[in-house]
Amino acid sequence: MARAHPPGPHSRSEQRDGVDRTRGETAFSQPAAAAEAAAVVTIEQTVGRPLSERLRKVSHLGHRESGEEPKFAVAYLRGGLNREGIAAQAAQHYLMYEALESATLAHRERLGKDFPFWLPELQRLPSLAADLEHWLGANWRRQVDDRFATTGIMTYVARISEVAPTSLPHFVAHHYTRYLADLSGGQMIAKMFRESYDTEGDLGSKFYTFAEIDDLKHYKETYRELVDAQGFSEEEQVVILKEVAVAYWLNGVAGQDLEDRFEEYRAS
Protein backbone atom coordinates (compact mmCIF):
# COMPACT_ATOMS: atom_id res chain seq x y z
CA MET A 1 0.00 0.00 0.00
CA ALA A 2 1.28 3.45 -0.85
CA ARG A 3 2.59 5.41 2.09
CA ALA A 4 1.53 8.91 3.07
CA HIS A 5 2.89 11.99 1.35
CA PRO A 6 1.80 15.59 1.85
CA PRO A 7 -0.77 16.60 -0.75
CA GLY A 8 0.12 18.82 -3.66
CA PRO A 9 -0.58 22.57 -3.83
CA HIS A 10 -4.11 23.93 -3.90
CA SER A 11 -5.42 27.26 -5.05
CA ARG A 12 -5.02 30.09 -2.58
CA SER A 13 -8.66 31.12 -3.01
CA GLU A 14 -9.74 27.85 -1.42
CA GLN A 15 -7.60 28.56 1.62
CA ARG A 16 -8.44 32.21 2.15
CA ASP A 17 -12.20 31.98 2.49
CA GLY A 18 -13.36 32.54 6.04
CA VAL A 19 -9.88 32.87 7.50
CA ASP A 20 -8.81 35.85 9.56
CA ARG A 21 -5.23 36.40 8.40
CA THR A 22 -4.31 39.22 10.79
CA ARG A 23 -5.45 38.01 14.19
CA GLY A 24 -2.68 37.73 16.73
CA GLU A 25 -0.18 40.02 15.02
CA THR A 26 0.10 42.14 18.14
CA ALA A 27 2.56 40.55 20.54
CA PHE A 28 0.73 39.08 23.52
CA SER A 29 3.49 39.79 26.03
CA GLN A 30 6.77 41.66 26.26
CA PRO A 31 8.89 38.46 26.22
CA ALA A 32 7.04 37.26 23.14
CA ALA A 33 7.69 40.63 21.51
CA ALA A 34 11.38 40.17 22.26
CA ALA A 35 11.31 36.76 20.57
CA GLU A 36 9.73 38.33 17.50
CA ALA A 37 12.26 41.17 17.49
CA ALA A 38 15.17 38.72 17.60
CA ALA A 39 13.97 37.22 14.33
CA VAL A 40 13.52 40.52 12.48
CA VAL A 41 17.08 40.76 11.15
CA THR A 42 16.92 37.25 9.72
CA ILE A 43 13.48 37.97 8.25
CA GLU A 44 14.74 41.13 6.56
CA GLN A 45 17.88 39.42 5.24
CA THR A 46 15.89 36.64 3.59
CA VAL A 47 13.22 38.62 1.74
CA GLY A 48 12.55 37.00 -1.61
CA ARG A 49 13.83 33.58 -0.57
CA PRO A 50 11.48 30.56 -0.45
CA LEU A 51 9.44 30.49 2.74
CA SER A 52 10.79 27.05 3.67
CA GLU A 53 14.34 28.42 3.56
CA ARG A 54 13.35 31.40 5.70
CA LEU A 55 11.65 29.08 8.18
CA ARG A 56 14.82 27.04 8.54
CA LYS A 57 16.88 30.13 9.28
CA VAL A 58 14.44 31.46 11.88
CA SER A 59 14.23 27.98 13.42
CA HIS A 60 18.01 27.93 13.79
CA LEU A 61 17.71 31.03 15.97
CA GLY A 62 15.33 29.11 18.22
CA HIS A 63 17.81 26.26 18.56
CA ARG A 64 20.61 28.47 19.82
CA GLU A 65 21.45 27.63 23.39
CA SER A 66 22.92 29.80 26.11
CA GLY A 67 24.23 28.84 29.48
CA GLU A 68 24.29 25.31 30.85
CA GLU A 69 22.11 22.53 29.50
CA PRO A 70 18.75 22.07 31.27
CA LYS A 71 19.02 19.29 33.82
CA PHE A 72 15.61 17.88 32.93
CA ALA A 73 16.37 17.62 29.21
CA VAL A 74 19.72 15.93 29.84
CA ALA A 75 18.14 13.47 32.26
CA TYR A 76 15.33 12.72 29.81
CA LEU A 77 17.87 11.57 27.23
CA ARG A 78 20.16 9.71 29.64
CA GLY A 79 17.72 7.65 31.67
CA GLY A 80 17.70 9.97 34.64
CA LEU A 81 13.96 10.49 35.14
CA ASN A 82 11.31 8.55 37.02
CA ARG A 83 7.99 7.55 35.47
CA GLU A 84 6.34 10.81 36.55
CA GLY A 85 9.09 12.84 34.91
CA ILE A 86 8.77 10.99 31.62
CA ALA A 87 4.99 11.40 31.83
CA ALA A 88 5.38 15.13 32.52
CA GLN A 89 7.10 15.59 29.16
CA ALA A 90 4.49 13.47 27.39
CA ALA A 91 1.71 15.44 29.10
CA GLN A 92 3.11 18.71 27.80
CA HIS A 93 3.20 17.28 24.31
CA TYR A 94 -0.35 16.03 24.66
CA LEU A 95 -1.69 19.42 25.74
CA MET A 96 0.03 21.36 22.98
CA TYR A 97 -0.94 18.85 20.29
CA GLU A 98 -4.49 18.79 21.53
CA ALA A 99 -4.66 22.51 20.79
CA LEU A 100 -2.82 22.23 17.47
CA GLU A 101 -4.79 19.29 16.14
CA SER A 102 -8.02 20.98 17.20
CA ALA A 103 -6.93 23.98 15.12
CA THR A 104 -6.18 21.66 12.20
CA LEU A 105 -9.71 20.28 12.39
CA ALA A 106 -11.16 23.80 12.55
CA HIS A 107 -9.44 24.74 9.27
CA ARG A 108 -10.47 21.45 7.70
CA GLU A 109 -14.11 22.00 8.61
CA ARG A 110 -14.07 25.55 7.26
CA LEU A 111 -12.01 25.03 4.11
CA GLY A 112 -13.14 21.55 3.14
CA LYS A 113 -11.49 18.30 2.16
CA ASP A 114 -8.82 20.03 0.07
CA PHE A 115 -7.28 21.82 3.06
CA PRO A 116 -3.61 21.13 2.24
CA PHE A 117 -2.44 20.75 5.83
CA TRP A 118 -4.93 18.03 6.68
CA LEU A 119 -2.24 15.35 7.12
CA PRO A 120 -3.60 12.53 9.32
CA GLU A 121 -0.28 10.68 9.18
CA LEU A 122 1.21 13.41 11.38
CA GLN A 123 -1.42 13.34 14.13
CA ARG A 124 0.19 12.68 17.50
CA LEU A 125 -2.68 12.47 20.00
CA PRO A 126 -3.40 8.71 19.74
CA SER A 127 0.29 7.88 20.22
CA LEU A 128 0.62 10.28 23.13
CA ALA A 129 -2.48 8.81 24.77
CA ALA A 130 -0.88 5.35 24.56
CA ASP A 131 2.38 6.67 26.02
CA LEU A 132 0.62 8.38 28.90
CA GLU A 133 -1.41 5.31 29.73
CA HIS A 134 1.83 3.31 29.80
CA TRP A 135 3.53 5.68 32.25
CA LEU A 136 0.55 6.80 34.36
CA GLY A 137 -2.13 4.15 34.03
CA ALA A 138 -5.79 4.34 33.12
CA ASN A 139 -6.44 7.70 34.83
CA TRP A 140 -3.76 9.48 32.80
CA ARG A 141 -6.16 12.07 31.39
CA ARG A 142 -7.16 13.41 34.80
CA GLN A 143 -3.51 13.74 35.79
CA VAL A 144 -2.66 15.57 32.57
CA ASP A 145 -5.42 18.10 33.20
CA ASP A 146 -4.51 18.47 36.87
CA ARG A 147 -0.92 18.31 38.06
CA PHE A 148 0.74 18.41 34.65
CA ALA A 149 -1.21 21.42 33.31
CA THR A 150 1.33 23.90 34.68
CA THR A 151 1.55 27.60 33.93
CA GLY A 152 4.19 27.46 31.20
CA ILE A 153 2.62 24.76 29.08
CA MET A 154 -0.82 26.31 29.44
CA THR A 155 0.63 29.62 28.19
CA TYR A 156 1.77 27.75 25.09
CA VAL A 157 -1.62 26.05 24.72
CA ALA A 158 -3.44 29.36 25.12
CA ARG A 159 -1.39 30.95 22.33
CA ILE A 160 -2.08 28.11 19.90
CA SER A 161 -5.78 28.16 20.79
CA GLU A 162 -5.94 31.93 20.38
CA VAL A 163 -4.41 32.31 16.92
CA ALA A 164 -4.08 28.97 15.11
CA PRO A 165 -7.76 28.01 14.54
CA THR A 166 -8.64 31.18 12.63
CA SER A 167 -5.40 32.52 11.13
CA LEU A 168 -3.76 30.35 8.49
CA PRO A 169 -0.33 32.04 8.78
CA HIS A 170 -0.29 31.50 12.55
CA PHE A 171 -1.48 27.94 12.09
CA VAL A 172 1.28 27.16 9.60
CA ALA A 173 3.86 28.60 11.98
CA HIS A 174 2.87 26.25 14.79
CA HIS A 175 2.26 23.28 12.48
CA TYR A 176 5.71 23.64 10.94
CA THR A 177 7.47 24.22 14.26
CA ARG A 178 6.01 21.18 16.00
CA TYR A 179 5.84 18.52 13.30
CA LEU A 180 9.11 19.29 11.54
CA ALA A 181 10.86 19.08 14.91
CA ASP A 182 9.27 15.68 15.54
CA LEU A 183 10.32 14.42 12.12
CA SER A 184 13.86 15.73 12.55
CA GLY A 185 15.49 16.05 15.96
CA GLY A 186 12.68 14.07 17.53
CA GLN A 187 14.02 10.93 15.87
CA MET A 188 17.43 11.37 17.51
CA ILE A 189 15.72 11.98 20.84
CA ALA A 190 13.69 8.79 20.39
CA LYS A 191 16.80 6.71 19.75
CA MET A 192 18.62 8.05 22.80
CA PHE A 193 15.53 7.75 25.00
CA ARG A 194 14.84 4.13 24.04
CA GLU A 195 18.44 3.13 24.55
CA SER A 196 18.73 4.93 27.88
CA TYR A 197 15.54 3.48 29.35
CA ASP A 198 15.97 0.10 27.60
CA THR A 199 12.37 0.11 26.43
CA GLU A 200 10.79 -2.64 24.38
CA GLY A 201 10.57 -1.10 20.93
CA ASP A 202 8.58 2.12 21.05
CA LEU A 203 6.64 1.16 24.17
CA GLY A 204 6.14 4.39 26.10
CA SER A 205 7.57 6.50 23.26
CA LYS A 206 5.13 5.95 20.39
CA PHE A 207 4.93 9.74 20.09
CA TYR A 208 8.14 9.65 18.06
CA THR A 209 6.96 6.89 15.71
CA PHE A 210 5.37 7.87 12.38
CA ALA A 211 4.09 4.48 11.27
CA GLU A 212 2.45 5.76 8.08
CA ILE A 213 5.55 7.50 6.74
CA ASP A 214 8.21 5.29 5.16
CA ASP A 215 10.81 7.90 4.25
CA LEU A 216 11.01 10.75 6.74
CA LYS A 217 13.61 12.70 4.78
CA HIS A 218 11.53 12.65 1.61
CA TYR A 219 8.40 13.52 3.56
CA LYS A 220 10.07 16.59 5.09
CA GLU A 221 11.22 17.75 1.66
CA THR A 222 7.70 17.34 0.29
CA TYR A 223 6.26 19.15 3.29
CA ARG A 224 8.54 22.12 2.66
CA GLU A 225 7.46 22.15 -0.98
CA LEU A 226 3.87 22.21 0.23
CA VAL A 227 4.59 25.25 2.40
CA ASP A 228 6.28 27.06 -0.49
CA ALA A 229 3.39 26.26 -2.83
CA GLN A 230 0.85 28.17 -0.73
CA GLY A 231 1.88 31.53 -2.19
CA PHE A 232 1.83 33.50 1.04
CA SER A 233 2.38 37.23 0.57
CA GLU A 234 5.40 38.89 2.16
CA GLU A 235 3.14 40.30 4.88
CA GLU A 236 1.81 36.83 5.64
CA GLN A 237 5.29 35.32 5.60
CA VAL A 238 6.45 37.84 8.18
CA VAL A 239 3.54 36.82 10.41
CA ILE A 240 4.52 33.16 10.03
CA LEU A 241 8.21 33.76 10.70
CA LYS A 242 7.59 35.91 13.77
CA GLU A 243 5.17 33.35 15.14
CA VAL A 244 7.75 30.60 14.71
CA ALA A 245 10.09 32.66 16.88
CA VAL A 246 7.30 33.03 19.44
CA ALA A 247 6.67 29.26 19.33
CA TYR A 248 10.30 28.56 20.20
CA TRP A 249 10.08 31.00 23.08
CA LEU A 250 6.91 29.31 24.30
CA ASN A 251 8.60 25.93 24.11
CA GLY A 252 11.26 27.30 26.42
CA VAL A 253 8.65 28.61 28.82
CA ALA A 254 7.04 25.18 28.96
CA GLY A 255 10.42 23.55 29.41
CA GLN A 256 11.12 25.74 32.43
CA ASP A 257 8.12 24.15 34.15
CA LEU A 258 9.87 20.80 33.88
CA GLU A 259 13.22 22.22 34.93
CA ASP A 260 11.67 23.78 38.04
CA ARG A 261 10.37 20.33 39.06
CA PHE A 262 13.52 18.41 38.25
CA GLU A 263 14.13 17.18 41.79
CA GLU A 264 10.62 15.75 41.90
CA TYR A 265 11.18 14.00 38.57
CA ARG A 266 14.75 12.79 39.11
CA ALA A 267 15.16 9.01 39.13
CA SER A 268 16.04 7.65 42.56
Tab-separated table of C-alpha atoms in Angstrom, residues 125-135 140 204 206:
chain	number	residue	atom	x	y	z
A	125	LEU	CA	-2.684	12.465	19.995
A	126	PRO	CA	-3.396	8.711	19.737
A	127	SER	CA	0.293	7.877	20.222
A	128	LEU	CA	0.615	10.283	23.134
A	129	ALA	CA	-2.484	8.807	24.774
A	130	ALA	CA	-0.880	5.347	24.555
A	131	ASP	CA	2.385	6.666	26.015
A	132	LEU	CA	0.619	8.379	28.901
A	133	GLU	CA	-1.409	5.309	29.731
A	134	HIS	CA	1.829	3.314	29.799
A	135	TRP	CA	3.532	5.677	32.245
A	140	TRP	CA	-3.759	9.484	32.801
A	204	GLY	CA	6.141	4.389	26.097
A	206	LYS	CA	5.129	5.952	20.395
